[in-house]
Coordinates of C-alpha atoms in Angstrom, one line a residue:
M19 CA 174.8 114.0 76.3
T20 CA 177.8 116.1 75.1
L21 CA 177.3 118.5 72.2
P22 CA 180.0 119.7 70.0
P23 CA 180.8 123.6 70.5
N24 CA 178.4 126.0 69.0
S25 CA 175.6 123.4 68.6
S26 CA 172.3 122.9 70.2
P27 CA 169.9 119.9 70.5
S28 CA 167.3 119.7 67.8
L29 CA 164.8 117.3 66.2
S30 CA 167.5 116.3 63.6
G31 CA 169.6 114.8 66.5
Q32 CA 166.7 112.8 67.4
A33 CA 166.0 111.7 63.8
N34 CA 169.7 110.6 63.7
A35 CA 169.2 108.4 66.7
L36 CA 166.1 107.0 65.2
L37 CA 167.9 106.2 62.0
L38 CA 170.8 104.4 63.9
S39 CA 168.1 102.4 65.6
A40 CA 166.6 101.4 62.1
A41 CA 170.1 100.5 60.9
D42 CA 170.7 98.2 63.9
I43 CA 167.3 96.5 62.9
Q44 CA 168.5 96.4 59.3
M45 CA 171.7 94.7 60.4
T46 CA 169.7 91.7 61.8
Q47 CA 168.4 91.1 58.3
K48 CA 172.0 91.1 56.7
N49 CA 173.9 87.8 55.9
F50 CA 177.4 87.6 57.1
S51 CA 179.6 85.4 54.8
F52 CA 182.0 84.3 57.5
A53 CA 179.4 82.8 59.7
K54 CA 177.5 81.3 56.7
K55 CA 180.8 79.9 55.2
F56 CA 181.8 78.0 58.4
S57 CA 178.2 77.1 59.4
L58 CA 178.5 79.2 62.6
P59 CA 175.5 80.3 64.6
L60 CA 175.2 84.2 64.5
Y61 CA 173.7 86.1 67.4
F62 CA 172.6 89.7 67.5
V63 CA 173.1 90.8 71.2
S64 CA 172.9 94.0 73.0
A65 CA 174.9 94.8 76.2
A66 CA 172.7 97.9 76.7
D67 CA 169.4 95.9 77.3
G68 CA 170.6 92.3 77.5
T69 CA 168.9 91.0 74.4
N70 CA 170.1 87.6 73.6
V71 CA 173.2 87.7 75.9
V72 CA 172.1 84.7 78.2
K73 CA 170.9 82.8 75.1
L74 CA 174.4 83.3 73.6
F75 CA 176.3 82.2 76.7
N76 CA 174.0 79.1 77.2
D77 CA 174.4 78.0 73.7
A78 CA 178.2 78.6 73.7
I79 CA 178.6 76.5 76.9
R80 CA 176.5 73.7 75.5
L81 CA 178.3 73.7 72.3
A82 CA 181.6 73.6 73.9
V83 CA 180.7 70.7 76.2
A84 CA 179.4 68.8 73.1
Y85 CA 182.6 69.6 71.2
K86 CA 184.8 68.4 74.3
E87 CA 182.9 65.2 74.6
S88 CA 183.1 64.2 71.0
S89 CA 186.1 65.9 69.6
Q90 CA 187.9 64.5 66.5
D91 CA 190.5 67.2 66.5
F92 CA 194.0 65.9 66.3
M93 CA 195.4 68.3 69.1
D94 CA 192.6 67.2 71.4
E95 CA 193.6 63.6 70.9
V96 CA 197.4 64.5 71.6
L97 CA 196.4 66.3 74.7
Q98 CA 194.2 63.5 75.8
E99 CA 197.1 61.1 75.2
L100 CA 199.5 63.2 77.3
E101 CA 197.0 63.4 80.2
N102 CA 196.6 59.5 80.1
F103 CA 200.4 59.2 80.0
K104 CA 200.7 61.4 83.1
L105 CA 198.0 59.3 85.0
E106 CA 199.8 56.0 83.9
Q107 CA 203.1 57.5 85.2
K108 CA 201.5 58.3 88.6
E109 CA 199.9 54.8 88.8
E110 CA 203.5 53.4 88.2
D111 CA 205.1 55.5 90.7
A112 CA 202.7 54.8 93.5
P113 CA 203.7 51.1 93.9
D114 CA 207.3 52.2 93.9
Q115 CA 206.7 54.7 96.8
E116 CA 204.9 51.9 98.7
Q117 CA 207.8 49.5 98.3
S118 CA 210.4 52.0 99.2
G119 CA 208.5 52.7 102.3
M120 CA 208.4 49.2 103.3
I121 CA 212.2 48.7 102.7
K122 CA 213.0 51.5 105.0
S123 CA 214.4 50.4 108.4
P124 CA 212.1 51.2 111.2
S125 CA 213.0 54.2 113.2
P126 CA 214.2 53.6 116.8
S127 CA 211.5 54.1 119.4

């Protein structure tokens, strides 16, 4: 612990730490309008002790997979069509490569 110059540790410093902990608990009771407005899940996590970190990542991955599988987003549809177009192009080019390979004259042995 680093103390400012001309200071010494005291019980008041410990009380401040307790107040900070109490303030953290009070934060878990607070409503956050952004999350509420957009119906987003809100997680209170602690990197210090790992509280809810695993749950947050598990839920985030689960929600991302569910979104990917059933997305109605316009940009997702556009990207999917572009991916399908690329696959169709590869399929169309594959027979052309086979035919061009057949037309080549055999190499002398």
